[in-house]
Phi, psi and omega in degrees: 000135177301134182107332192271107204320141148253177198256102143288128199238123202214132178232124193203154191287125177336115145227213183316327186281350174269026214269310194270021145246350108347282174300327172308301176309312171327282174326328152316302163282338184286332192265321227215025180169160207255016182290018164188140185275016173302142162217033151256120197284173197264170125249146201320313145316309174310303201275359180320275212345296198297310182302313201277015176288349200262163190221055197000337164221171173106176167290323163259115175218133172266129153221153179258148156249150159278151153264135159039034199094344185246133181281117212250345199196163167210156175212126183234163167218131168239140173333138178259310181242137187242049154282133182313342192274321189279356166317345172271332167293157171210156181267138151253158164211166181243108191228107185246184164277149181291341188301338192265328198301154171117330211249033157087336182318319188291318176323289166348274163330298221270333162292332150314291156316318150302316140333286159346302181271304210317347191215013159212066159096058154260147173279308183208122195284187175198145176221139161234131196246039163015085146305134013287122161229084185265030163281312189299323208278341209265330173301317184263354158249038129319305197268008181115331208292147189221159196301142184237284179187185174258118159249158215270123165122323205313302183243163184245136158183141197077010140098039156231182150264146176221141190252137167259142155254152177247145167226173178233204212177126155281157142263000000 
């Protein structure tokens, strides 16, 4: 449309400076929704831990996508367990601001991410999915993923229980 700012987007490995809006987004779902069983919002100090779990090559990696510059999204692989035999596995997640959802960022993201892991020794992702969620659950088999099961129950937040499903991912 004539007239209209355009829109730039850029996907890159996550860094320190995006750390307090990386939380802002997180925080969001930890207030306003059981898609993460946290239920205490983060401060910017709080979430380091997490952030410095990540790596730039390797198996744990943050990448962030920008809008304008501004960090719109996140997607990690993480250690899924941490006894050694599970070292080849890794948990992914997804996190966008909502304002971004609907415009392809995940597709985006989760493609990246995966490109990224592809060539170092991961075997197999894992995802858990807080029910209800069928945007997550339709993302995550788009990309392969496939139902491993449900547990009933699992967590409480928002004064219910809520069941994850787990899928897996070959690499």
């Amino acid at each position: 449309m004539p007239g209209s700012p355009e829109v730039r987007t850029e996907i890159r490995t996550a860094a320190a400076a995006d750390l307090p809006e990386l939380t802002r987004i997180y925080n969001h779902y930890v207030r306003h929704t059981a898609i993460t069983f946290d239920t205490e919002v983060f401060t910017v100090d709080g979430r380091r831990a997490w952030f410095d779990q990540f790596s730039p090559q390797g198996r744990h990696q943050l990448l962030t996508l920008t809008v304008n510059g501004v960090p719109a999204g996140y997607a990690s692989s993480s250690r899924f367990r941490t006894k050694t035999a599970y070292d080849t596995s890794v948990e992914t997640s997804i996190y966008l601001d909502p304002e971004q959802r609907g415009a392809g960022h995940g597709l985006r993201l989760y493609a990246a991410l995966f490109e990224r892991i592809s060539d170092v020794q991961v075997h197999r992702c894992f995802a858990g999915v807080a029910l209800p969620n069928e945007p997550s659950l339709a993302l995550h088999r788009a990309f392969g993923f496939k139902d491993v099961g449900t547990m009933r129950e699992a967590g409480y937040k928002h004064g219910q229980f809520h069941d994850v499903h787990w899928l897996q991912r070959d690499m």
